[in-house]
Amino acid sequence: MTNVYEELGVRTIINVAGISTRVGGALMPPEVVSAMSEAAKSSVSMTDLQAAASRFIATITGAEAGYVTSGASASLTLGAAAIIAGLDPGLMERLPNTTGMKNEFVVSREHRTGYDHAIRVAGGKLTEVGMNEQLSGAGVRRTEVWEFEAAINSNTVGILYTATPTSEPPLTSIIKMALKYKLPVLVDAAGQLPPVTNLTKFIELGADLVAFSGGKGLRGPQSSGILCGRRDYIASVALQNMDMDEYFDIWDPPEDFIPKSNIIGIPRHGIGRGFKISKEEIIGLITALKLFSSGKYRPNYQVQQRYLKLVAKRLTGLKLEPKLIIPKDDQFPLLHIILDTNALKMSGFEASRKLKLGAPGVFVSEKLLHENTLIIHPINLDDARTEILIEKLIDVLGDNER
Ligand SMILES: *Cc1c(COP(=O)(O)O)cnc(C)c1O
């Protein structure tokens, strides 16, 4: 029986790289898939739908409002556009041209990622500060709060902060500093779910806008995301993302979502119009958020541990050392496979390339390839895939001459 991919001549793969976009991200739970399919059967007003999603996201995150975006990267662009243009349709019209507007986001050098393109798309400009001298081996310190303060000037519009469990300076100290200068803090927390507690953590600390991916640990649609935070910014996001072909006089957006009384007119399609999100994706994201926030994914972490233990056991005797990494809270367990490259006569890079070949190819996480370590991320594993994974690993890393 051929599936939709094979029909098109595309092989399916075993994705143990994890939630990476290039290998399709996390597989959606059946509840999400069926909710999306049900959503496809009726029409709704997209304004009503996003307004309701906003209220739901607000309840779950503790933010004033929320928005379903087409990914965390889109959340960053829309968030930056909202911070730059506010509720002024005239400024919205001009983006990404920010001549004469405040457009600088101060960011620590060590918080820069390939996603800072998302800020520049909106017309934002990144002002880099600080160092990580621990990483460069040149010293003991990392970026410090005063370095942000020293870079703030009359063009500064906000602070960009990339959240990880080890981000420096601590978000609390950045927020405290930003309050002093009345600057909003936009937090990129794309990959920070799980743990569930992070849904509320950054908002609770006082972040103005927080971006999460929908297609990573949330297991929603791959091209979905969340932006949550201040109500006025979310209204600006809606105005710059939604289809705006409306007559002002008869336009009735829910007042708690878009305060019509505060805007002088309806902007044309905005900078975010290309980051369109469908009703099916909005329902899919909301369904995934419901499952995740109510702890429904928690038992999976136990099952995932079992799969990884089985893989480790079955690799016994091969020229490698399996190492199971069990996190403290409700996060993903991981299996590190440390290759004995001398005995194997194969580097981590070669091993990963060989695993990818054929049908099905196995795509491992390549974060530690430079240490000749393959990482197995279990989010997409089930009984059948675990068995195929084991066979392929033995085939490539085993002794049999090929
Ligand atoms: C994954 C990721 C993004 C992008 O998320 P998408 O939902 O794929 O758009 C942005 N920032 C960071 C730090 C990420 O890890």
Coordinates of C-alpha atoms and ligand atoms in Angstrom, one line a residue:
M1 CA 0.0 0.0 0.0
T2 CA 1.5 3.3 -1.0
N3 CA 1.1 6.4 1.1
V4 CA 0.7 10.0 -0.1
Y5 CA 4.4 10.6 0.0
E6 CA 5.3 7.4 -1.9
E7 CA 2.7 8.3 -4.5
L8 CA 4.7 11.4 -5.2
G9 CA 7.9 9.4 -5.3
V10 CA 9.1 10.6 -1.9
R11 CA 10.5 8.1 0.7
T12 CA 9.4 8.4 4.3
I13 CA 12.2 8.7 6.9
I14 CA 12.7 7.9 10.6
N15 CA 13.0 11.3 12.2
V16 CA 15.0 10.9 15.4
A17 CA 16.5 14.3 14.9
G18 CA 13.6 15.6 16.9
I19 CA 11.6 18.7 16.3
S20 CA 13.7 20.1 13.4
T21 CA 11.8 21.8 10.7
R22 CA 14.0 20.3 7.9
V23 CA 12.7 16.8 8.7
G24 CA 9.1 17.8 9.2
G25 CA 9.1 18.6 12.9
A26 CA 7.1 16.7 15.5
L27 CA 4.3 14.4 14.3
M28 CA 0.9 15.6 15.4
P29 CA -1.2 13.5 17.9
P30 CA -4.3 12.0 16.3
E31 CA -6.5 14.4 18.4
V32 CA -4.8 17.3 16.6
V33 CA -5.1 15.8 13.1
S34 CA -8.8 15.0 13.6
A35 CA -9.6 18.5 15.0
M36 CA -7.9 20.0 11.9
S37 CA -9.9 17.7 9.6
E38 CA -13.1 18.8 11.4
A39 CA -12.1 22.4 11.1
A40 CA -11.8 22.0 7.4
K41 CA -15.5 21.2 7.1
S42 CA -17.0 24.6 8.2
S43 CA -16.3 28.3 7.5
V44 CA -15.8 30.9 10.2
S45 CA -14.9 34.6 10.5
M46 CA -11.1 34.6 10.9
T47 CA -11.4 37.6 13.3
D48 CA -13.8 35.7 15.5
L49 CA -11.5 32.7 15.5
Q50 CA -8.3 34.5 16.3
A51 CA -10.1 36.5 19.0
A52 CA -11.3 33.3 20.6
A53 CA -7.8 31.8 20.3
S54 CA -6.5 34.9 21.9
R55 CA -8.7 34.4 24.9
F56 CA -7.7 30.8 25.2
I57 CA -4.0 31.5 24.9
A58 CA -4.4 34.2 27.5
T59 CA -6.0 31.8 30.0
I60 CA -3.2 29.2 29.5
T61 CA -0.3 31.6 29.5
G62 CA -1.5 34.3 31.9
A63 CA -0.8 36.9 29.2
E64 CA -3.3 39.7 28.4
A65 CA -3.8 38.3 24.9
G66 CA -2.4 35.9 22.3
Y67 CA -2.3 35.1 18.7
V68 CA -1.8 32.0 16.5
T69 CA 1.0 32.7 14.0
S70 CA 2.5 30.7 11.2
G71 CA 5.5 29.7 13.4
A72 CA 7.8 31.3 16.1
S73 CA 9.8 33.0 13.4
A74 CA 6.6 34.7 12.2
S75 CA 5.8 35.5 15.8
L76 CA 9.1 37.4 16.0
T77 CA 8.5 39.4 12.8
L78 CA 4.9 40.2 13.9
G79 CA 6.0 41.1 17.4
A80 CA 8.7 43.4 16.1
A81 CA 6.3 45.0 13.7
A82 CA 3.8 45.6 16.5
I83 CA 6.5 47.1 18.7
I84 CA 7.7 49.4 15.9
A85 CA 4.3 50.5 14.5
G86 CA 2.0 50.2 17.6
L87 CA -1.6 50.9 16.6
D88 CA -0.8 53.5 14.0
P89 CA -2.0 52.4 10.5
G90 CA 0.2 55.0 8.9
L91 CA 3.3 53.4 10.3
M92 CA 2.1 49.9 9.5
E93 CA 1.8 50.9 5.9
R94 CA 5.4 51.9 5.8
L95 CA 7.1 48.8 7.1
P96 CA 9.7 47.5 6.5
N97 CA 10.8 51.0 5.8
T98 CA 11.5 52.5 9.3
T99 CA 13.0 55.8 8.2
G100 CA 12.3 58.2 11.0
M101 CA 10.9 55.6 13.3
K102 CA 12.4 54.0 16.4
N103 CA 13.7 50.6 15.1
E104 CA 16.6 49.4 17.2
F105 CA 16.3 46.2 19.2
V106 CA 19.2 45.7 21.7
V107 CA 20.3 42.0 21.8
S108 CA 23.2 40.2 23.4
R109 CA 25.7 38.8 20.9
E110 CA 25.2 35.4 22.5
H111 CA 21.4 35.6 21.9
R112 CA 21.8 36.1 18.1
T113 CA 20.5 33.2 16.0
G114 CA 19.7 32.5 12.4
Y115 CA 16.2 33.7 13.3
D116 CA 17.2 37.3 13.9
H117 CA 16.4 37.7 10.2
A118 CA 12.8 37.6 11.5
I119 CA 13.3 41.0 13.3
R120 CA 15.0 42.5 10.2
V121 CA 12.1 41.5 8.0
A122 CA 9.9 43.9 10.0
G123 CA 12.4 46.7 9.6
G124 CA 14.0 46.2 12.9
K125 CA 17.7 46.7 13.4
L126 CA 19.7 44.7 15.8
T127 CA 22.1 46.5 18.1
E128 CA 24.5 43.9 19.5
V129 CA 26.0 44.1 22.9
G130 CA 28.2 41.9 25.2
M131 CA 30.4 38.9 25.0
N132 CA 30.6 35.3 26.1
E133 CA 34.2 35.2 27.2
Q134 CA 33.6 31.9 28.9
L135 CA 32.9 30.4 25.6
S136 CA 35.7 32.1 23.8
G137 CA 38.1 31.1 26.6
A138 CA 39.2 34.7 27.0
G139 CA 37.7 35.4 30.4
V140 CA 35.2 34.6 33.1
R141 CA 32.2 36.8 32.2
R142 CA 29.2 36.8 29.9
T143 CA 27.0 39.6 28.7
E144 CA 26.0 42.0 31.5
V145 CA 23.0 44.2 32.0
W146 CA 25.0 47.5 31.9
E147 CA 26.0 46.7 28.4
F148 CA 22.4 46.8 27.3
E149 CA 21.9 50.1 29.2
A150 CA 25.0 51.6 27.5
A151 CA 23.6 50.8 24.0
I152 CA 20.1 52.3 24.6
N153 CA 19.5 55.5 22.7
S154 CA 16.7 57.6 21.2
N155 CA 16.2 55.0 18.4
T156 CA 15.9 52.0 20.7
V157 CA 12.5 50.5 20.4
G158 CA 12.9 47.3 22.4
I159 CA 15.0 44.4 23.7
L160 CA 15.2 41.0 22.1
Y161 CA 15.9 38.1 24.4
T162 CA 16.5 34.4 23.4
A163 CA 15.4 32.2 26.3
T164 CA 17.2 29.0 27.1
P165 CA 17.7 27.3 30.5
T166 CA 21.2 28.9 30.7
S167 CA 20.6 32.3 29.1
E168 CA 22.5 35.2 30.5
P169 CA 21.9 37.8 31.8
P170 CA 18.8 36.4 33.6
L171 CA 15.5 37.5 32.1
T172 CA 14.5 39.1 35.4
S173 CA 17.4 41.5 35.4
I174 CA 16.8 42.4 31.7
I175 CA 13.1 43.1 32.4
K176 CA 13.9 45.2 35.4
M177 CA 16.3 47.2 33.3
A178 CA 13.9 47.5 30.4
L179 CA 11.1 48.8 32.7
K180 CA 13.4 51.7 33.8
Y181 CA 13.7 52.8 30.1
K182 CA 10.0 51.9 29.3
L183 CA 11.2 49.5 26.6
P184 CA 9.3 46.3 25.7
V185 CA 11.1 42.9 25.9
L186 CA 10.4 40.4 23.1
V187 CA 11.3 36.9 24.1
D188 CA 12.1 34.1 21.7
A189 CA 11.1 31.0 23.6
A190 CA 10.5 29.0 20.4
G191 CA 11.9 25.7 21.6
Q192 CA 11.3 26.1 25.3
L193 CA 8.2 23.8 25.5
P194 CA 8.3 21.4 27.4
P195 CA 8.4 22.0 30.3
V196 CA 4.7 23.1 30.7
T197 CA 5.7 25.6 33.3
N198 CA 7.4 27.7 30.6
L199 CA 3.9 28.5 29.2
T200 CA 3.5 31.0 32.0
K201 CA 7.1 31.6 33.2
F202 CA 8.2 34.4 30.9
I203 CA 4.9 36.3 31.1
E204 CA 5.0 36.0 34.8
L205 CA 8.5 37.5 34.9
G206 CA 7.1 40.4 33.0
A207 CA 8.0 39.8 29.3
D208 CA 5.9 42.0 27.0
L209 CA 5.7 39.5 24.1
V210 CA 6.7 35.8 24.1
A211 CA 7.1 33.6 20.9
F212 CA 6.6 29.8 21.0
S213 CA 6.8 27.3 18.2
G214 CA 3.6 25.3 17.6
G215 CA 5.4 22.6 15.6
K216 CA 8.0 21.6 18.1
G217 CA 7.3 20.2 21.6
L218 CA 3.7 21.3 21.4
R219 CA 3.1 18.9 18.5
G220 CA 0.7 21.3 16.7
P221 CA 0.8 22.0 13.0
Q222 CA 4.4 22.4 11.8
S223 CA 3.7 25.8 10.4
S224 CA 2.1 27.2 13.5
G225 CA 3.3 29.3 16.5
I226 CA 2.1 31.4 19.3
L227 CA 2.7 35.0 20.2
C228 CA 1.4 36.1 23.6
G229 CA 1.7 39.2 25.7
R230 CA 0.3 42.7 25.9
R231 CA -3.1 43.4 24.5
D232 CA -2.2 46.4 22.4
Y233 CA 0.7 44.6 20.7
I234 CA -1.5 41.6 19.9
A235 CA -4.1 44.0 18.4
S236 CA -1.3 45.5 16.2
V237 CA -0.2 42.0 15.2
A238 CA -3.8 41.1 14.2
L239 CA -4.0 44.3 12.1
Q240 CA -0.7 43.5 10.4
N241 CA -1.4 39.8 9.8
M242 CA -5.1 39.4 9.0
D243 CA -6.9 40.0 5.7
M244 CA -7.9 43.7 6.1
D245 CA -10.2 44.1 3.1
E246 CA -13.0 45.5 5.2
Y247 CA -15.3 48.6 5.3
F248 CA -14.4 50.6 8.4
D249 CA -18.1 51.6 9.0
I250 CA -19.4 48.1 9.2
W251 CA -16.3 46.4 10.6
D252 CA -17.0 44.9 14.1
P253 CA -13.9 43.2 15.5
P254 CA -14.4 42.0 19.1
E255 CA -13.3 45.1 21.1
D256 CA -11.2 43.0 23.6
F257 CA -9.2 41.8 20.6
I258 CA -8.9 44.9 18.3
P259 CA -10.0 48.2 19.9
K260 CA -11.6 49.8 16.9
S261 CA -12.2 53.0 18.9
N262 CA -8.4 53.4 19.2
I263 CA -7.5 53.3 15.5
I264 CA -8.1 55.9 12.9
G265 CA -8.7 53.5 10.0
I266 CA -8.1 50.0 8.7
P267 CA -4.6 49.5 7.3
R268 CA -4.2 47.8 4.0
H269 CA -2.7 44.3 4.1
G270 CA 0.4 44.6 6.4
I271 CA 3.9 43.3 6.6
G272 CA 2.6 40.1 8.2
R273 CA 0.1 39.3 5.5
G274 CA 2.4 36.7 3.9
F275 CA 2.5 34.8 7.3
K276 CA -1.0 33.6 6.7
I277 CA -2.5 31.0 9.1
S278 CA -5.4 28.8 8.2
K279 CA -8.5 28.1 10.3
E280 CA -7.4 24.4 10.4
E281 CA -3.9 25.3 11.7
I282 CA -5.5 27.6 14.4
I283 CA -7.7 24.8 15.6
G284 CA -4.8 22.3 15.4
L285 CA -2.6 24.6 17.5
I286 CA -5.3 25.3 20.1
T287 CA -6.0 21.5 20.3
A288 CA -2.3 20.8 20.8
L289 CA -2.0 23.5 23.4
K290 CA -4.9 22.0 25.3
L291 CA -3.3 18.6 25.3
F292 CA 0.1 19.9 26.3
S293 CA -1.0 22.3 29.0
S294 CA -3.3 19.7 30.6
G295 CA -0.3 17.3 31.0
K296 CA -1.5 14.8 28.4
Y297 CA 2.0 14.5 26.9
R298 CA 3.6 13.6 30.2
P299 CA 3.1 9.8 30.1
N300 CA 4.8 9.9 26.7
Y301 CA 8.1 10.8 28.3
Q302 CA 8.0 7.5 30.1
V303 CA 7.3 5.6 26.9
Q304 CA 10.0 7.5 25.2
Q305 CA 12.5 6.5 27.9
R306 CA 11.5 2.8 27.4
Y307 CA 12.2 3.1 23.6
L308 CA 15.6 4.6 24.1
K309 CA 16.5 2.0 26.7
L310 CA 15.5 -0.7 24.2
V311 CA 17.7 0.9 21.5
A312 CA 20.7 1.1 23.9
K313 CA 20.3 -2.5 24.9
R314 CA 20.1 -3.8 21.4
L315 CA 23.3 -1.9 20.4
T316 CA 25.2 -3.8 23.1
G317 CA 28.4 -5.3 21.7
L318 CA 28.8 -2.7 18.9
K319 CA 31.8 -0.4 18.9
L320 CA 30.0 2.5 20.6
E321 CA 28.8 3.6 24.0
P322 CA 25.1 4.4 24.4
K323 CA 24.4 7.0 27.1
L324 CA 20.8 7.7 28.2
I325 CA 20.2 11.3 29.3
I326 CA 17.2 11.5 31.6
P327 CA 16.0 15.1 32.4
K328 CA 14.7 16.2 35.8
D329 CA 11.3 17.5 34.8
D330 CA 8.9 16.7 32.0
Q331 CA 11.3 17.1 29.2
F332 CA 12.5 14.7 26.5
P333 CA 14.9 11.9 27.4
L334 CA 17.7 11.6 24.8
L335 CA 20.0 8.8 23.8
H336 CA 23.6 9.7 23.0
I337 CA 25.5 7.2 20.9
I338 CA 29.2 7.8 21.4
L339 CA 31.0 6.2 18.5
D340 CA 34.4 4.4 18.9
T341 CA 35.6 5.9 15.7
N342 CA 39.0 4.1 15.6
A343 CA 37.4 0.7 15.9
L344 CA 34.5 1.6 13.6
K345 CA 36.8 3.3 11.1
M346 CA 34.0 5.8 10.6
S347 CA 33.5 9.4 11.9
G348 CA 30.2 10.7 13.3
F349 CA 29.7 12.6 10.1
E350 CA 30.1 9.5 7.9
A351 CA 27.8 7.5 10.2
S352 CA 25.1 10.1 10.1
R353 CA 25.3 10.4 6.3
K354 CA 25.1 6.6 5.9
L355 CA 22.1 6.4 8.2
K356 CA 20.3 8.9 6.0
L357 CA 20.7 6.9 2.9
G358 CA 18.1 4.4 1.6
A359 CA 14.5 3.9 2.5
P360 CA 13.7 4.5 5.2
G361 CA 16.6 6.8 6.0
V362 CA 17.3 7.5 9.6
F363 CA 17.9 11.2 10.5
V364 CA 19.5 11.6 13.9
S365 CA 20.2 14.8 15.7
E366 CA 23.6 16.1 14.5
K367 CA 24.3 18.5 17.4
L368 CA 27.3 16.5 18.7
L369 CA 28.6 15.1 15.4
H370 CA 31.8 17.0 16.0
E371 CA 32.3 14.8 19.1
N372 CA 31.4 11.7 17.0
T373 CA 28.2 11.4 19.0
L374 CA 24.8 10.7 17.4
I375 CA 21.8 11.9 19.4
I376 CA 18.4 10.0 19.2
H377 CA 15.4 12.3 20.0
P378 CA 12.4 10.1 20.8
I379 CA 9.5 12.4 20.1
N380 CA 8.5 10.7 16.8
L381 CA 9.1 7.1 18.0
D382 CA 6.5 4.3 18.2
D383 CA 6.9 0.5 18.4
A384 CA 7.4 0.0 14.7
R385 CA 9.7 3.0 14.1
T386 CA 11.9 2.0 17.1
E387 CA 12.4 -1.5 15.5
I388 CA 13.3 0.0 12.1
L389 CA 15.6 2.5 13.8
I390 CA 17.4 -0.4 15.7
E391 CA 17.9 -2.4 12.5
K392 CA 19.3 0.5 10.6
L393 CA 21.7 1.4 13.4
I394 CA 23.0 -2.1 13.6
D395 CA 23.2 -2.2 9.8
V396 CA 25.4 0.9 9.6
L397 CA 27.3 0.7 12.9
G398 CA 27.5 -3.1 13.2
D399 CA 30.4 -5.4 12.1
N400 CA 29.0 -6.9 8.9
E401 CA 31.1 -5.8 5.9
R402 CA 29.0 -4.0 3.3
Ligands
LIG1 C1 12.8 26.8 16.1 C2 13.2 28.2 16.5 C3 12.6 29.3 15.9 C4 11.6 29.2 14.8 O1 10.5 28.5 15.1 P1 9.4 28.1 13.9 O2 8.2 27.8 14.7 O3 10.0 27.0 13.2 O4 9.2 29.3 13.1 C5 13.0 30.6 16.4 N1 13.9 30.7 17.4 C6 14.5 29.6 18.0 C7 15.4 29.9 19.1 C8 14.1 28.3 17.6 O5 14.7 27.3 18.1

